[in-house]
Coordinates of C-alpha atoms and ligand atoms in Angstrom, one line a residue:
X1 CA 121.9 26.7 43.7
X2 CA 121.0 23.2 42.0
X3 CA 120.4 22.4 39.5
X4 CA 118.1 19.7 38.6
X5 CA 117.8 17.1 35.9
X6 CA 114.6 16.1 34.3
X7 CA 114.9 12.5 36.2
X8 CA 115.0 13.9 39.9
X9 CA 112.1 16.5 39.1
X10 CA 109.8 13.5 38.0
X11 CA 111.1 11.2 40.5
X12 CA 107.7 8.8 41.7
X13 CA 107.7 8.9 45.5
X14 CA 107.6 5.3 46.5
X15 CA 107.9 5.5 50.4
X16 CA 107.4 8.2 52.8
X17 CA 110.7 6.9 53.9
X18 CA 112.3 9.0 50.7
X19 CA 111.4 12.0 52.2
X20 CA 111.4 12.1 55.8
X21 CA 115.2 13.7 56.1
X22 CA 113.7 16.5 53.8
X23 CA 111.5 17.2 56.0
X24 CA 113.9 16.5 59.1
X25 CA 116.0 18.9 57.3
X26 CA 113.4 22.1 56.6
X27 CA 110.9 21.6 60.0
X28 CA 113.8 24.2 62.3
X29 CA 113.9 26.7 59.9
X30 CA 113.2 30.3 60.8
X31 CA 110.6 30.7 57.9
X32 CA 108.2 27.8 58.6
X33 CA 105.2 29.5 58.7
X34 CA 102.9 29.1 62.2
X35 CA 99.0 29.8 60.6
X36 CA 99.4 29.5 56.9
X37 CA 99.6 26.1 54.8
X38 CA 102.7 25.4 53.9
X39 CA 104.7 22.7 51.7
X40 CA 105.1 19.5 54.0
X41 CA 108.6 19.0 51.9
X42 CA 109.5 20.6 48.9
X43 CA 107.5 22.5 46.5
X44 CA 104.0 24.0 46.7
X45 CA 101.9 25.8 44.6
X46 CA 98.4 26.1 43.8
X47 CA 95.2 25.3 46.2
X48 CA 93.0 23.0 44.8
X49 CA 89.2 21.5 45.4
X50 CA 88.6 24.0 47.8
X51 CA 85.3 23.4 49.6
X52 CA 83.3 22.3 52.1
X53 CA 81.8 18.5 52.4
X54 CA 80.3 17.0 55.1
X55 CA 81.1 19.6 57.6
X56 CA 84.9 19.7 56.8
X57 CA 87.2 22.1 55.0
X58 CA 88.9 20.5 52.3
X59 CA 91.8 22.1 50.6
X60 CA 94.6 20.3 48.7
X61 CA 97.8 22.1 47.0
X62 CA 100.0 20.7 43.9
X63 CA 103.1 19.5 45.8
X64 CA 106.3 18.7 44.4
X65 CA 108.0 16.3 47.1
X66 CA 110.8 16.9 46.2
X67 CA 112.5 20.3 46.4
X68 CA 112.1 24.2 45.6
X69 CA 111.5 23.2 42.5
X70 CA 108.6 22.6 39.8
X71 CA 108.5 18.9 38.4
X72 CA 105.9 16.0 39.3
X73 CA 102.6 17.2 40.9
X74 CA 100.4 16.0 43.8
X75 CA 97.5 16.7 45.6
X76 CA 98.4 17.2 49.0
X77 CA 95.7 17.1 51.4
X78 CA 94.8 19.5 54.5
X79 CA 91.3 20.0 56.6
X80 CA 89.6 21.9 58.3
X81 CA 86.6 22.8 61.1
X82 CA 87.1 25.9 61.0
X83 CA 89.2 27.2 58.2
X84 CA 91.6 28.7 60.9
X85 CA 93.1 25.7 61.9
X86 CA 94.5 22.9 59.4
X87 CA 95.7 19.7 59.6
X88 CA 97.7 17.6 57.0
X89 CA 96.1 14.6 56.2
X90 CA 98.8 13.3 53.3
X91 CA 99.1 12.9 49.4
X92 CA 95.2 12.6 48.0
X93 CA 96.1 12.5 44.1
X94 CA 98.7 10.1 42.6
X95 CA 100.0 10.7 39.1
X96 CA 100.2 6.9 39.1
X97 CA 98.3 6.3 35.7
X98 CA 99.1 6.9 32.3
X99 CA 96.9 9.6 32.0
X100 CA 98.5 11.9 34.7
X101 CA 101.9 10.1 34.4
X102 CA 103.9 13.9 34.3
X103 CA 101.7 15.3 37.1
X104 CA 98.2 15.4 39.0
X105 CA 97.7 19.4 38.0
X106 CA 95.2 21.7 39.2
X107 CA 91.4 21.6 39.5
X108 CA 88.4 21.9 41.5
X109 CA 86.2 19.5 43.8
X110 CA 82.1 18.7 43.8
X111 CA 80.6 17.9 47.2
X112 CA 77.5 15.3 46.6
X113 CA 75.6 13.6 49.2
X114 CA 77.7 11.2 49.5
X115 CA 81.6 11.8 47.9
X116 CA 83.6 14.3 47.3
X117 CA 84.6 14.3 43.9
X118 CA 87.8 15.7 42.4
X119 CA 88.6 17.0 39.1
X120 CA 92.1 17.6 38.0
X121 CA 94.0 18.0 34.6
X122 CA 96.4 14.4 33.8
X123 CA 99.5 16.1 32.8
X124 CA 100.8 13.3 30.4
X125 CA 103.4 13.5 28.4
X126 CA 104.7 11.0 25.8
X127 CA 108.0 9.5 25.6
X128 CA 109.3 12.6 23.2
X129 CA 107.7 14.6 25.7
X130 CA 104.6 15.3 23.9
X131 CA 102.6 17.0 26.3
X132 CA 98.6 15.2 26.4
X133 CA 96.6 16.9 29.2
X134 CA 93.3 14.6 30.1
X135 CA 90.1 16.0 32.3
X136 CA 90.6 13.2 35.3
X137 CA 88.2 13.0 38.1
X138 CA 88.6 11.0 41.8
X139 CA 86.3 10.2 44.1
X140 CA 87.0 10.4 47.5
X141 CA 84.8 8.6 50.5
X142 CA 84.3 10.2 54.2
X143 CA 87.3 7.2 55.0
X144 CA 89.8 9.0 52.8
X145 CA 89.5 6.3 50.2
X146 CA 89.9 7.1 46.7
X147 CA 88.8 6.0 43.5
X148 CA 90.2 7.2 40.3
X149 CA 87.7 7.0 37.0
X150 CA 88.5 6.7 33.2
X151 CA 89.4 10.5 32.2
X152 CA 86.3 12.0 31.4
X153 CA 87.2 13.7 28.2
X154 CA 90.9 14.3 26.7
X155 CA 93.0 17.2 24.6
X156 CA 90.6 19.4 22.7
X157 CA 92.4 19.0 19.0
X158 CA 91.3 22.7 18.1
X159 CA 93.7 24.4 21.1
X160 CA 97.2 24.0 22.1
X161 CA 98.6 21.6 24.4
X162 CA 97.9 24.3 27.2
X163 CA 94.6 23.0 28.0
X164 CA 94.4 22.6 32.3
X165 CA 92.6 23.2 35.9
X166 CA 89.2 22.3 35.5
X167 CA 86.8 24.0 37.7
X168 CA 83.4 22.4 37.8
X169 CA 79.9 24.8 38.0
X170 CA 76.7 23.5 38.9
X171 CA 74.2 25.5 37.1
X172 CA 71.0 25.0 39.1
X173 CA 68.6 27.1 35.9
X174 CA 69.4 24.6 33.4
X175 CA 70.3 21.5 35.8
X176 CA 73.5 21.0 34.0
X177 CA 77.0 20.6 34.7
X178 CA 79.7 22.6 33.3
X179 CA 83.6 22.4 33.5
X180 CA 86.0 26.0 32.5
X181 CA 89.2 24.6 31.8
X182 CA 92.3 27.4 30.9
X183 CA 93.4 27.1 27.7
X184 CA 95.1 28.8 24.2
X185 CA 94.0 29.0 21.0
X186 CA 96.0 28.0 18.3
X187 CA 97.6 31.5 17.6
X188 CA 98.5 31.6 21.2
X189 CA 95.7 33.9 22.5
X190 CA 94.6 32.8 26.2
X191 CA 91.0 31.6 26.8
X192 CA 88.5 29.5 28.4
X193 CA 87.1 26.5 26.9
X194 CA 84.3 24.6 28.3
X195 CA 82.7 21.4 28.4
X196 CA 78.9 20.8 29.5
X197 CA 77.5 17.6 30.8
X198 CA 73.7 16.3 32.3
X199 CA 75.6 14.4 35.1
X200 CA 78.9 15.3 36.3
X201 CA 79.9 11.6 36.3
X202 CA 80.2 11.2 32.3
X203 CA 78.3 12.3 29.4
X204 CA 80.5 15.4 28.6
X205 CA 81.4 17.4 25.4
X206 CA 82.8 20.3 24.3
X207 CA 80.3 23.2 24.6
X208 CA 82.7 25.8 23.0
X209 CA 85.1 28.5 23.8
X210 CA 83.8 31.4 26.3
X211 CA 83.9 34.3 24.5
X212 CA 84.4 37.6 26.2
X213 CA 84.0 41.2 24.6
X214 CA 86.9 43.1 24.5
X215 CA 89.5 40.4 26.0
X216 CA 90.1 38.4 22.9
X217 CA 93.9 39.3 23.2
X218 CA 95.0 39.5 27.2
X219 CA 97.8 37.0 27.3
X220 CA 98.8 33.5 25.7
X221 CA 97.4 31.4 28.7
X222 CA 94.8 31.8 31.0
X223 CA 95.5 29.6 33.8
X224 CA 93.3 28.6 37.0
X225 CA 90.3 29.8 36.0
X226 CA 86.8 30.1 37.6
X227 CA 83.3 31.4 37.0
X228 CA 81.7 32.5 40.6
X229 CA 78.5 34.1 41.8
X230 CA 79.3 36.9 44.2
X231 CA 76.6 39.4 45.7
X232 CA 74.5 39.3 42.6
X233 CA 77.5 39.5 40.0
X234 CA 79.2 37.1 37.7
X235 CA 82.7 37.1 38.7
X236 CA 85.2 35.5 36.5
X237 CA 88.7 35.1 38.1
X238 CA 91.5 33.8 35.9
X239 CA 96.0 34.6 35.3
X240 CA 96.7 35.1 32.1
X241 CA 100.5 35.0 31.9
X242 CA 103.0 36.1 29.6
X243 CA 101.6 40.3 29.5
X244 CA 102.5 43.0 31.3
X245 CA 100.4 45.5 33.3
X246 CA 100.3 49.1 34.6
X247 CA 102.5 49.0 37.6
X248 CA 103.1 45.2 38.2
X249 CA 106.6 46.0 37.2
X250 CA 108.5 43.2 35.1
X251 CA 106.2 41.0 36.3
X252 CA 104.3 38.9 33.5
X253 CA 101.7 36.3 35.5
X254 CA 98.6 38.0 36.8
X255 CA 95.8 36.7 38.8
X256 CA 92.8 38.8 38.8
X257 CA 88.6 38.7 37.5
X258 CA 86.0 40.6 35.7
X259 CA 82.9 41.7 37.4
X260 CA 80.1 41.2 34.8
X261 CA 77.6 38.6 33.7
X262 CA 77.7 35.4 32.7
X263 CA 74.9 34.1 29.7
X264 CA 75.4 29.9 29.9
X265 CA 73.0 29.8 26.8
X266 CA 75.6 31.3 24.4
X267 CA 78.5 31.2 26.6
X268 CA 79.6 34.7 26.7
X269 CA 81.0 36.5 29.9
X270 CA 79.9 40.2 29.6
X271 CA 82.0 42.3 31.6
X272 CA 80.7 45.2 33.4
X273 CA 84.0 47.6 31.9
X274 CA 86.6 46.8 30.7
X275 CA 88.9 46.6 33.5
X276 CA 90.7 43.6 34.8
X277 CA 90.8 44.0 38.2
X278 CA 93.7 42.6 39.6
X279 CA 93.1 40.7 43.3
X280 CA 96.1 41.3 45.0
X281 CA 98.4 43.8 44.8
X282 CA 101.3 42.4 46.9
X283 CA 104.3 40.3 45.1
X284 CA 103.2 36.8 45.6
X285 CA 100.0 35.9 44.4
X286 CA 98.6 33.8 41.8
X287 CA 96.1 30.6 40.9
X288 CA 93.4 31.8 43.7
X289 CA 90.7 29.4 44.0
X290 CA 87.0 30.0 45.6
X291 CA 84.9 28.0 48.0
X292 CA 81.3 28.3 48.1
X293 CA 80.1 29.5 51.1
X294 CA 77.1 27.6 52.0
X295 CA 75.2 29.9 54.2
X296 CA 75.1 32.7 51.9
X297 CA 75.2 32.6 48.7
X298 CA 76.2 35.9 48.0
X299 CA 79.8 35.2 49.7
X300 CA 82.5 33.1 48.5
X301 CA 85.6 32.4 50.7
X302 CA 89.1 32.7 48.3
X303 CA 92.9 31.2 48.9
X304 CA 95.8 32.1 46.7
X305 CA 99.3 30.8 45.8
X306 CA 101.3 33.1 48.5
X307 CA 104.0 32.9 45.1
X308 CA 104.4 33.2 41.7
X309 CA 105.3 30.8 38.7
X310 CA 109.2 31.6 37.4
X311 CA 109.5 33.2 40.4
X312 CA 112.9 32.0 43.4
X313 CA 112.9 32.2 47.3
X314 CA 114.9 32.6 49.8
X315 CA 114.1 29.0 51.4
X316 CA 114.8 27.2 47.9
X317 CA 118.2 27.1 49.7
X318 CA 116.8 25.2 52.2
X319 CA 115.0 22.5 49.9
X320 CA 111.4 23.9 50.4
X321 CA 108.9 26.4 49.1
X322 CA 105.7 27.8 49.2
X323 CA 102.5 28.7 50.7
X324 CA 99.0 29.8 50.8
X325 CA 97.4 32.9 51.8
X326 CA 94.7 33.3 54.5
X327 CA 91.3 32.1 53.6
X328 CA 89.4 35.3 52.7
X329 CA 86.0 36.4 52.2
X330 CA 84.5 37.6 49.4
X331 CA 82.0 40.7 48.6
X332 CA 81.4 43.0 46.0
X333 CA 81.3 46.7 46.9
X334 CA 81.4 49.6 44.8
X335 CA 81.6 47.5 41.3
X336 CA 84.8 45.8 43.3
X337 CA 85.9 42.8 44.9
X338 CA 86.4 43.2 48.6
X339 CA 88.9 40.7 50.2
X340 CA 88.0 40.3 54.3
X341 CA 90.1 38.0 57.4
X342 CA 88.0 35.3 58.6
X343 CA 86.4 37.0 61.7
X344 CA 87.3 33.8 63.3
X345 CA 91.2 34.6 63.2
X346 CA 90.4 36.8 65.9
X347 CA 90.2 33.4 67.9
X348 CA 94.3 33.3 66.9
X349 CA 94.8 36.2 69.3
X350 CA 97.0 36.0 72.4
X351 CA 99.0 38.9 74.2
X352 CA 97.9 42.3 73.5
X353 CA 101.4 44.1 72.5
X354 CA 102.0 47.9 73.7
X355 CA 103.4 49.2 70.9
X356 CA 103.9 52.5 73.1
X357 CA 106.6 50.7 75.3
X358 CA 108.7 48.8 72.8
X359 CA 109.6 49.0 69.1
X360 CA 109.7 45.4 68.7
X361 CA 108.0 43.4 66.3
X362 CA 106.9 39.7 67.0
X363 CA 107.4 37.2 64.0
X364 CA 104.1 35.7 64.2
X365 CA 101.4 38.4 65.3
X366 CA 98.7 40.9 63.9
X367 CA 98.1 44.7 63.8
X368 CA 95.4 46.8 63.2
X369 CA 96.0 50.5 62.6
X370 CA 93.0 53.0 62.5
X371 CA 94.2 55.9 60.8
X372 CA 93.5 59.2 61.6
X373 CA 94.0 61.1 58.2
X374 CA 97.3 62.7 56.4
X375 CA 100.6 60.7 55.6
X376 CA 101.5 57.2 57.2
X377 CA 105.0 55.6 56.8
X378 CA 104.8 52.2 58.5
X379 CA 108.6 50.0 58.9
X380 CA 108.3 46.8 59.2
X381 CA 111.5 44.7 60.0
X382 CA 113.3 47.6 60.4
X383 CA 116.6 47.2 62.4
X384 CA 117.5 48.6 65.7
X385 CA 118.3 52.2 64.0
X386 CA 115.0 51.8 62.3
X387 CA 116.9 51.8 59.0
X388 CA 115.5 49.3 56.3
X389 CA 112.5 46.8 56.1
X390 CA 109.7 46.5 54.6
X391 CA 108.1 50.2 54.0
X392 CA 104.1 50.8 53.7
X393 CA 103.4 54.6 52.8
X394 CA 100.3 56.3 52.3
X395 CA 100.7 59.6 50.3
X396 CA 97.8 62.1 51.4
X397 CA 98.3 64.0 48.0
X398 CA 98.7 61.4 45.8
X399 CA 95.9 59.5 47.3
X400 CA 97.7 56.4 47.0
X401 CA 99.4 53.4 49.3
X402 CA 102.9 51.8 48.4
X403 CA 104.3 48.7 49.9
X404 CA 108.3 48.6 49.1
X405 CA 110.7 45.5 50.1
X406 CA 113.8 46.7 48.3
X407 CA 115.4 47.6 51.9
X408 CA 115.3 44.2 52.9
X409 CA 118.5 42.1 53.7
X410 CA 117.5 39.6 51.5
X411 CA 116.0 40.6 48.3
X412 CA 114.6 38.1 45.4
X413 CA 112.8 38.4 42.0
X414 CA 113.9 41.8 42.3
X415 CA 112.9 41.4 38.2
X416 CA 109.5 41.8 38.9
X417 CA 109.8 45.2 40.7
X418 CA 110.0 45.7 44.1
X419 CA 107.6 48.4 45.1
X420 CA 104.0 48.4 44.0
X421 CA 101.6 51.2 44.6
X422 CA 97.6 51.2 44.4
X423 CA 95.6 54.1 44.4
X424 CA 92.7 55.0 47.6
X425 CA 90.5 57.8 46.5
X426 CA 89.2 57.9 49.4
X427 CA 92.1 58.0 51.6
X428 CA 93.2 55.4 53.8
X429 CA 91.5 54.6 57.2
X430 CA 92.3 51.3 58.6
X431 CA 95.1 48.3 58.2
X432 CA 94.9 44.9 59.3
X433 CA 98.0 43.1 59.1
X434 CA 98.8 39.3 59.3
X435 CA 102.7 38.7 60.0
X436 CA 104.1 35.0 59.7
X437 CA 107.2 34.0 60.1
X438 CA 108.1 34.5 55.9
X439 CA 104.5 36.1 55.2
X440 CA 102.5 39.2 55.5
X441 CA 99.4 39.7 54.5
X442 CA 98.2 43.9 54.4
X443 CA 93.6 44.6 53.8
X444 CA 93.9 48.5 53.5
X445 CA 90.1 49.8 54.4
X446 CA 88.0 47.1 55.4
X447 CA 89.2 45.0 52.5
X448 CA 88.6 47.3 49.6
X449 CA 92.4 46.3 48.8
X450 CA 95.3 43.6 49.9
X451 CA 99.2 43.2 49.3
X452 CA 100.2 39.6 50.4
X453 CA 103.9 38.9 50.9
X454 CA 106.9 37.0 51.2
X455 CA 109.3 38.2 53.4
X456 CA 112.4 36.7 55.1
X457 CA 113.5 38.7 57.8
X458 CA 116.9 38.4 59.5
X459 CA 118.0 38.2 63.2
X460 CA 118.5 41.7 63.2
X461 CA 115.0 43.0 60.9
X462 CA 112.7 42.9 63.9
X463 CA 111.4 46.5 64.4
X464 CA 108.8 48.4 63.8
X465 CA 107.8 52.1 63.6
X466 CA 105.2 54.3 62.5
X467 CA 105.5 57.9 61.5
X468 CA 102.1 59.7 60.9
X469 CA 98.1 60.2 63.5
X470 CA 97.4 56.5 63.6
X471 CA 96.6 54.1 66.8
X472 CA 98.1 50.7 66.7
X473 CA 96.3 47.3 68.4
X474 CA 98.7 44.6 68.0
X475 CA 98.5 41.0 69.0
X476 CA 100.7 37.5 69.3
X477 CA 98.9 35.1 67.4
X478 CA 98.7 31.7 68.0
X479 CA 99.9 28.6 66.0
X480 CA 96.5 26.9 63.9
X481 CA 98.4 24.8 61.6
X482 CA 100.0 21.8 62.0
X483 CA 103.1 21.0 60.4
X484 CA 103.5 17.3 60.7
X485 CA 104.8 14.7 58.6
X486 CA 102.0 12.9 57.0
X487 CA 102.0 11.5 53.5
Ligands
FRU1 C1 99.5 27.4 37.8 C2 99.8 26.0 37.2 C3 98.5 25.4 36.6 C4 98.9 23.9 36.6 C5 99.7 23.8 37.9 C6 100.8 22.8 37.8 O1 100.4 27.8 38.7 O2 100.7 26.2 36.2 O3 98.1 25.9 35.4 O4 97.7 23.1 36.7 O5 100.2 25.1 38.1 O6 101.4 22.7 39.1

């Protein structure tokens, strides 16, 4: 595997040019995906400014141009209509001034009546390596024009250097605006620090630290994090990293919210319990981020990191990595997020499969599974003898559903466990499952739980079979996002 030095991970792209064989290179391989965003070259991580402006999607990612690997950050832009289909539509954020000269890092976006505005962290670093994040914001016009404005506040003295991803709240009882930004405190506890403002354009200052009851010690770093309003609750999403949790295996970077409520006059998110929810419980997940959904208030629509930070894949090999989940919408039932498909994906389906006549398993398609009651053991990517694969198994007694990819040919961050189990108490009674080419994405009962994926199946990993009373509806889907080269 390369290794890379600290000059080709900060490398400024100067010409399109640099990277076209890289993406030359990566556009035949087996694992580009066919309906979920993915890294145009090199390196993706988190979505960013997800939301809706002027009639169009908008949802960036941090791109690293240059590799599988993490070094300087971009936005990279995609739209659109419909949040099925996407198109690229090239870098938006440059980390081409001082402030962001080590990387345009995460944040969130305001739609106004006339721009869209951007808010990001400026990852600069000083020549020793000093590490200076700044609170940047760009303005982008319906032409795809941006404007970059003075930082709007820098590094909060009282904190660590870990101070990033903005998110930006309108709060329409007071009128004002406020911005969460991730952050530690100086004896390396993660928390929330926020900043308050009458106009989102300048004016801001330090409102305080977000205090919440019974979490003053849950990691060294909250990352990504966001306050949203979701069928009457408070919902505050956030990763702290560095901590371990109750059957996540080794694995030490979490993404997941409190249900609660959140008082803006003395800044304190009450949560509901004390349990930290986590959203996904698949193995590649992290930095989700919400859009607002504009018809109803009560919803939000969420996208995820389909990967984790520290984390390898099989495609670093081939120079690329990374991609997002599937746009998913939000509820709260029964004092718990509920995570549902777009009905509109149902537009993606083409050929209806007989699963009674053949045991083979497209690499790009859907299944939903009604099950009838007692034990389910679903393969997927098994191999001809039905040996191996990806295993999902429902255990009647236990009450509980397990996902397993330890049988599969090519195995990575086997350090973070490879089998992860979540409890139903009220048994399980329907699957829908989203297959890409290097993805799938499980929503056990109606949403009430997901496991999203990576998975790189060989030639030969292309089965499927179910043992247990279950009917099977499986579809093709079709391609909905572009992957052409524009930067
Ligand atoms: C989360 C994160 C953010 C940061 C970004 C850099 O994965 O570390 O905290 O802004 O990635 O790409």
């Amino acid at each position: 595997m390369k290794t890379w030095t600290k000059e080709e991970r900060y490398r400024v792209l100067t010409s399109e040019q640099e990277i076209r064989p890289l993406y030359d290179e990566i556009r035949g391989s087996d694992y580009r995906q066919h309906y979920h965003i993915q890294s145009v070259t090199g390196l993706l991580n988190d979505p960013n400014g997800f939301v809706l402006h002027n009639g169009l999607w908008h949802l960036f990612y941090q791109w690293c141009p240059w590799g599988a690997v993490h070094g300087l950050k971009y936005w990279y832009h995609t739209v659109s209509c419909d949040l099925v289909h996407w198109k690229n539509a090239g870098v938006c954020i440059h980390p081409d001034t001082v402030y962001d000269n080590k990387g345009a890092y995460s944040g969130s976006a305001l739609p106004t009546d006339e721009n869209l505005f951007l808010f990001y962290t400026g990852n600069h670093r000083d020549d020793d390596w000093t590490r200076k994040p700044y609170t940047c914001m760009v303005e982008l016009d319906k032409n795809g024009k941006t404007i970059k404005h003075p930082p709007l506040f820098g590094m909060n003295g009282n904190y660590t250097e870990h101070q990033r991803d903005p998110k930006i709240i309108y709060n329409e009882q007071n009128g004002k605006y406020y911005i969460i930004i991730g952050a530690q405190t100086k004896d390396k506890k993660g928390c929330c620090i926020i900043y308050i403002s009458d106009s989102y354009k300048e004016g801001w200052h330090f409102a305080g630290q977000l205090h919440v009851p019974g979490f003053e010690d849950f990691g060294d770093m909250w990352e990504c994090p966001s306050i949203e309003r979701i069928s009457g609750y408070d919902v505050l999403i956030f990763c702290p990293q560095h901590i371990t949790l109750p059957g996540r295996g080794g694995n030490i970077h979490h993404n997941g919210y409190l249900l609660g409520h959140m008082d803006w006059e003395t800044l304190t998110f009450y949560p509901d319990n004390t349990k930290f929810h986590v959203l996904d419980f698949g193995f590649d997940s992290y930095a989700a981020e919400c859009a607002a959904n504009p018809n109803d208030k009560n919803k939000a629509t969420l996208v995820a990191w389909m990967g984790l930070p520290d984390a390898s894949y099989p495609t670093d090999e081939e120079n690329w990595s990374g991609c997002l989940t599937l746009p998913r919408e939000l509820r709260v039932r029964d004092h718990r997020l509920i995570q549902q498909p777009l009905d509109r994906l149902r537009a993606l389906r083409g050929n209806k499969l007989n699963t009674e006549s053949t045991d083979l398993l497209p690499r790009v398609c859907e299944a939903e599974i009604i099950c009838r009651g007692g034990d389910l053991r679903i393969h997927m990517f098994a191999k001809e003898d039905h040996s191996g694969g990806l295993t999902l198994t429902y255990d009647d007694n236990k009450k509980e559903i397990t996902i397993d990819r330890s049988k599969m040919v090519k195995r990575f961050n086997i350090q973070n466990g490879e089998s992860h189990s979540r409890p139903l108490p009220k048994g399980l009674f329907h699957l829908r499952i989203f297959i890409d080419r290097s993805s799938v994405e499980i929503f056990v009962n109606d949403g009430d739980a997901v496991f999203s994926t990576r998975l790189f199946p060989t030639e030969s990993e292309n089965r499927l079979c179910i043992d247990g009373d279950a009917s099977v509806h499986m579809w093709e889907l079709d391609r909905a996002v572009e992957d052409s080269f524009i930067i």
